[in-house]
Coordinates of C-alpha atoms in Angstrom, one line a residue:
A1 CA 75.8 21.6 9.4
K2 CA 78.8 23.8 8.8
L3 CA 77.0 26.8 10.3
A4 CA 75.9 24.9 13.3
Y5 CA 79.4 23.8 14.0
G6 CA 80.5 27.4 14.1
A7 CA 78.5 27.9 17.3
F8 CA 80.8 25.5 19.2
P9 CA 84.4 25.6 20.2
P10 CA 86.8 23.5 18.0
L11 CA 87.3 20.9 20.8
L12 CA 83.5 20.3 21.0
Q13 CA 83.2 20.2 17.2
E14 CA 85.8 17.4 17.1
K15 CA 84.6 15.3 20.0
Y16 CA 80.8 15.7 19.6
S17 CA 80.2 16.2 15.9
Q18 CA 77.4 13.6 15.9
H19 CA 75.6 15.3 18.8
I20 CA 75.9 18.7 17.0
D21 CA 74.4 17.2 13.8
N22 CA 71.5 15.8 15.8
H23 CA 71.0 18.6 18.2
Q24 CA 67.3 19.2 19.0
L25 CA 67.8 23.0 18.4
H26 CA 69.9 22.5 15.2
K27 CA 67.7 24.7 13.1
E28 CA 67.6 27.4 15.7
I29 CA 71.4 27.4 16.1
V30 CA 71.8 27.7 12.3
A31 CA 69.3 30.6 12.1
T32 CA 71.2 32.4 14.9
Q33 CA 74.5 31.9 13.2
I34 CA 73.2 33.2 9.9
T35 CA 71.5 36.2 11.6
G36 CA 74.7 37.1 13.5
S37 CA 76.8 36.8 10.3
L38 CA 74.5 38.9 8.2
V39 CA 74.1 41.7 10.8
N40 CA 77.8 41.8 11.8
R41 CA 79.0 41.9 8.3
M42 CA 76.4 43.9 6.4
G43 CA 74.9 46.1 9.1
I44 CA 71.6 46.1 10.9
T45 CA 69.8 48.0 8.1
F46 CA 70.8 45.7 5.3
V47 CA 67.7 43.5 5.2
H48 CA 65.4 46.6 5.5
R49 CA 67.2 48.3 2.6
M50 CA 67.0 45.2 0.4
E51 CA 63.3 44.8 1.2
H52 CA 62.8 48.4 0.1
A53 CA 65.0 48.1 -3.0
T54 CA 63.7 44.8 -4.3
G55 CA 60.3 44.1 -2.6
E56 CA 61.4 40.6 -1.7
S57 CA 60.8 38.9 1.6
K58 CA 63.3 38.6 4.5
E59 CA 63.6 34.9 3.9
S60 CA 64.6 35.5 0.2
I61 CA 67.0 38.2 1.2
V62 CA 68.8 35.9 3.7
K63 CA 68.9 33.1 1.1
A64 CA 70.4 35.5 -1.5
Y65 CA 72.9 36.7 1.0
I66 CA 74.1 33.1 1.8
A67 CA 74.3 32.3 -1.9
A68 CA 76.4 35.4 -2.6
C69 CA 78.8 34.5 0.2
D70 CA 79.1 30.9 -1.1
I71 CA 79.6 31.9 -4.7
F72 CA 82.5 34.1 -3.9
S73 CA 83.9 32.2 -0.9
V74 CA 83.3 35.2 1.3
D75 CA 83.6 33.3 4.6
E76 CA 87.1 32.2 3.8
H77 CA 88.3 35.7 2.8
W78 CA 86.4 37.4 5.7
C79 CA 88.3 35.1 8.2
A80 CA 91.6 35.9 6.4
I81 CA 90.9 39.6 6.9
E82 CA 90.0 39.1 10.5
S83 CA 93.3 37.2 11.0
L84 CA 95.2 40.4 10.2
D85 CA 94.3 42.0 13.5
D86 CA 97.3 43.8 14.9
K87 CA 99.2 42.9 11.7
V88 CA 98.0 45.7 9.4
S89 CA 96.5 49.1 10.1
S90 CA 92.8 49.3 11.0
E91 CA 92.3 51.5 8.0
V92 CA 93.6 48.9 5.6
Q93 CA 91.7 46.1 7.3
Y94 CA 88.5 48.2 7.1
E95 CA 89.1 48.8 3.4
L96 CA 89.4 45.1 2.8
F97 CA 86.2 44.5 4.6
V98 CA 84.4 47.2 2.5
Q99 CA 85.5 45.5 -0.7
L100 CA 83.8 42.2 0.4
I101 CA 80.7 44.0 1.7
R102 CA 80.2 45.8 -1.6
L103 CA 80.5 42.6 -3.6
V104 CA 78.0 40.8 -1.3
R105 CA 75.6 43.7 -1.3
R106 CA 75.5 44.0 -5.1
S107 CA 75.4 40.2 -5.6
T108 CA 72.6 39.8 -3.2
R109 CA 70.6 42.5 -5.0
W110 CA 71.3 40.9 -8.4
L111 CA 70.1 37.4 -7.1
L112 CA 67.0 38.9 -5.6
R113 CA 66.0 40.8 -8.8
S114 CA 66.9 38.0 -11.3
R115 CA 65.8 35.0 -9.3
R116 CA 63.0 36.4 -7.2
S117 CA 61.1 33.6 -5.4
Q118 CA 62.8 31.0 -7.6
L119 CA 66.1 31.3 -5.8
D120 CA 67.5 27.9 -5.0
L121 CA 70.7 27.9 -2.9
G122 CA 72.3 24.7 -4.0
R123 CA 71.4 25.1 -7.7
D124 CA 72.3 28.7 -8.0
V125 CA 75.6 28.5 -6.1
A126 CA 76.6 25.6 -8.4
Y127 CA 75.5 27.5 -11.4
F128 CA 77.4 30.7 -10.8
Y129 CA 80.4 29.4 -8.9
P130 CA 82.5 28.2 -11.9
A131 CA 82.5 31.8 -13.4
A132 CA 83.4 33.3 -10.0
E133 CA 86.2 30.7 -9.7
Y134 CA 87.5 31.4 -13.2
L135 CA 87.5 35.2 -12.6
T136 CA 89.3 34.8 -9.3
A137 CA 92.1 33.0 -11.1
H138 CA 92.2 34.9 -14.4
V139 CA 90.9 38.4 -13.8
K140 CA 94.3 40.0 -14.2
V141 CA 94.7 38.9 -17.8
L142 CA 91.2 39.9 -18.7
L143 CA 91.5 43.5 -17.6
S144 CA 92.3 46.3 -20.0
E145 CA 95.7 48.1 -19.8
Q146 CA 94.3 50.9 -17.7
Q147 CA 92.3 48.6 -15.4
R148 CA 95.4 46.4 -15.0
Q149 CA 97.5 49.4 -14.0
N150 CA 94.9 50.5 -11.4
W151 CA 94.7 46.9 -10.2
Q152 CA 98.5 46.6 -9.7
V153 CA 98.6 49.9 -7.8
K154 CA 95.9 48.7 -5.4
V155 CA 97.6 45.3 -4.9
A156 CA 100.9 46.9 -4.3
R157 CA 99.4 49.2 -1.7
Y158 CA 97.8 46.3 0.1
T159 CA 100.9 44.1 0.1
D160 CA 103.1 47.0 1.2
A161 CA 100.8 47.4 4.1
G162 CA 101.3 43.8 5.1
V163 CA 98.3 42.0 3.4
P164 CA 99.2 38.5 2.0
D165 CA 99.5 38.4 -1.8
D166 CA 96.4 36.2 -2.4
L167 CA 94.1 38.3 -0.2
A168 CA 95.4 41.5 -1.7
S169 CA 94.7 40.3 -5.2
F170 CA 91.2 39.1 -4.3
A171 CA 90.3 42.4 -2.6
A172 CA 91.7 44.5 -5.5
S173 CA 89.8 42.4 -8.0
S174 CA 86.5 42.1 -6.1
R175 CA 84.7 44.9 -8.1
Y176 CA 85.1 42.7 -11.2
F177 CA 83.8 39.5 -9.7
Y178 CA 80.2 40.8 -10.0
T179 CA 80.4 40.1 -13.7
S180 CA 80.3 36.4 -12.9
F181 CA 76.5 36.6 -13.1
A182 CA 76.3 38.1 -16.6
I183 CA 79.1 35.9 -17.9
T184 CA 77.5 32.7 -16.6
E185 CA 74.1 33.5 -18.2
V186 CA 75.6 34.5 -21.6
A187 CA 77.8 31.3 -21.6
D188 CA 74.7 29.2 -20.8
K189 CA 72.5 30.9 -23.4
C190 CA 75.1 30.6 -26.1
N191 CA 76.4 27.2 -25.0
I192 CA 80.0 28.6 -25.0
E193 CA 82.8 28.2 -22.5
I194 CA 83.0 30.7 -19.6
S195 CA 86.5 31.6 -20.5
R196 CA 85.5 32.8 -24.0
V197 CA 82.6 34.8 -22.8
A198 CA 84.7 36.4 -20.1
K199 CA 87.3 37.5 -22.7
C200 CA 84.5 38.9 -24.9
Y201 CA 82.8 40.7 -22.1
F202 CA 85.9 42.4 -20.8
K203 CA 87.1 43.3 -24.3
L204 CA 83.8 44.9 -25.2
G205 CA 84.0 47.0 -22.0
D206 CA 87.4 48.3 -23.1
R207 CA 86.7 48.9 -26.8
L208 CA 83.3 50.6 -26.3
E209 CA 84.5 52.7 -23.3
L210 CA 82.0 51.0 -21.0
N211 CA 84.6 50.8 -18.3
W212 CA 85.1 54.5 -18.4
F213 CA 81.3 55.1 -18.4
S214 CA 80.9 52.7 -15.5
D215 CA 83.5 54.6 -13.5
Q216 CA 81.6 57.9 -14.1
I217 CA 78.4 56.3 -12.7
V218 CA 80.3 55.0 -9.6
Q219 CA 81.9 58.4 -9.0
M220 CA 78.6 60.3 -9.4
G221 CA 77.9 62.2 -6.2
V222 CA 74.5 61.6 -4.7
E223 CA 72.7 63.9 -2.2
N224 CA 69.7 61.8 -1.3
Y225 CA 68.1 58.4 -1.3
W226 CA 66.5 58.7 -4.7
Q227 CA 69.8 59.7 -6.4
A228 CA 71.5 56.8 -4.8
M229 CA 68.8 54.4 -6.1
A230 CA 69.2 56.0 -9.5
R231 CA 72.9 55.4 -9.5
E232 CA 72.3 51.7 -8.7
S233 CA 69.8 51.5 -11.5
F234 CA 72.2 53.0 -14.0
R235 CA 74.9 50.5 -13.0
D236 CA 72.5 47.6 -13.4
D237 CA 71.2 48.8 -16.7
L238 CA 74.8 49.4 -18.0
E239 CA 75.8 45.9 -17.0
G240 CA 72.7 44.4 -18.5
Q241 CA 73.4 46.1 -21.9
Q242 CA 77.0 45.0 -21.8
A243 CA 75.9 41.4 -21.2
A244 CA 73.4 41.7 -24.1
L245 CA 76.1 43.0 -26.4
A246 CA 78.4 40.2 -25.4
Q247 CA 75.7 37.7 -26.2
N248 CA 75.0 39.2 -29.6
L249 CA 78.7 39.1 -30.5
M250 CA 79.2 35.6 -29.3
L251 CA 76.2 34.3 -31.2
T252 CA 77.1 36.0 -34.4
A253 CA 80.8 35.1 -34.2
N254 CA 80.4 31.5 -33.2
G255 CA 81.9 32.2 -29.8
V256 CA 85.4 33.1 -31.0
P257 CA 86.3 36.5 -29.6
D258 CA 89.3 37.2 -31.7
S259 CA 90.2 40.5 -33.3
V260 CA 88.9 39.5 -36.7
N261 CA 85.4 38.9 -35.4
F262 CA 85.5 42.0 -33.2
D263 CA 86.5 44.2 -36.2
A264 CA 83.9 42.7 -38.4
W265 CA 81.2 43.2 -35.8
F266 CA 82.3 46.8 -35.2
E267 CA 82.2 47.4 -39.0
C268 CA 78.8 46.0 -39.5
N269 CA 77.4 48.0 -36.6
E270 CA 79.3 51.1 -37.5
A271 CA 76.3 53.5 -37.4
Y272 CA 75.2 52.5 -33.9
I273 CA 78.7 52.3 -32.6
G274 CA 79.5 55.7 -34.1
R275 CA 76.6 57.3 -32.3
W276 CA 77.7 55.7 -29.0
Q277 CA 81.3 56.8 -29.4
H278 CA 80.2 60.3 -30.3
M279 CA 78.1 60.4 -27.1
M280 CA 81.1 59.2 -25.1
A281 CA 83.2 61.9 -26.6
E282 CA 80.6 64.5 -25.6
L283 CA 80.5 63.2 -22.0
R284 CA 84.3 63.2 -21.8
C285 CA 84.3 66.9 -22.8
A286 CA 81.6 67.9 -20.3
S287 CA 82.9 70.0 -17.5
E288 CA 80.6 68.2 -15.1
L289 CA 78.4 65.2 -15.6
D290 CA 74.7 65.7 -14.8
L291 CA 72.5 63.0 -13.5
A292 CA 70.2 63.3 -16.5
M293 CA 73.1 62.4 -18.9
F294 CA 73.3 58.8 -17.7
P295 CA 69.9 57.5 -18.7
V296 CA 70.2 59.2 -22.1
A297 CA 73.5 57.5 -22.7
I298 CA 72.2 54.1 -21.6
R299 CA 69.3 54.5 -24.0
E300 CA 71.8 55.0 -26.8
L301 CA 73.6 51.8 -25.7
L302 CA 70.2 50.0 -25.8
D303 CA 69.8 51.1 -29.4
L304 CA 73.3 49.6 -30.1
S305 CA 72.4 46.4 -28.4
Q306 CA 69.0 46.0 -30.2
G307 CA 70.6 47.0 -33.5
S308 CA 73.4 44.5 -33.2
Q309 CA 70.9 41.6 -32.8
Q310 CA 70.2 41.9 -36.5
F311 CA 73.9 41.4 -37.4
N312 CA 75.0 37.9 -38.5
L313 CA 78.4 37.2 -39.8
H314 CA 77.2 34.2 -41.6

């Protein structure tokens, strides 16, 4: 109904709401609105690329797109960016749009790969929305010191350009909202509050240098389609292993991510963690990171994840 209303001017929405709800072409109007939104925001090749990347149907791709937009309240923020016409530079406005587009694109792909044909709009939006809402409100305190500094620089740049504080904060934080999926699933599997899992997830990213490693993957230059696909796979694999590590730690520490449990977990997994840290040190010393280095490092992280499953504090 909400989408159908968007096809009519505000005055008609107000005066003829019942007629809009019962319009004989209601489904066709909604389909047209969704198609227009998807193409205008994500580009005309979005569906084709998602088909190629995931093997899913057009119907599933559209459903995943809608779910991603609803989970992160993208419509609201998109309209807020549009309202900045002639108030901020086109470069800044474009950058804000890009932040949302990246979040929706990655989220759509995640939903397609993890839910496949089982995607249910109402159920899945309700399932993931609480974590997205929590991160939107608390991401600043979850970030590492370096991440927070980078975040503050980006927020300041946006606000100095005329972007409202809330929108600037959301756009600067958007790259971290994707973790809502992993955090939700770990919280569900461990029966632990989202806030505790989020703290654990972000703290692991800092202490195991996963944040730095993720940045190297993002910054990796690609020269063709296959390298671009490889980069996406590396990011997905890294985030999957970080979620697995967070789950292992939460299960073995009774869900209390304090420094004592972290230290004990690190001590009991010293051999695996030592190998991982040694690999990170080698990568930091490399004059240039080669594409082949990333899957090798991720394999080492998999060993750590599998090894830590055997650890139990109790």
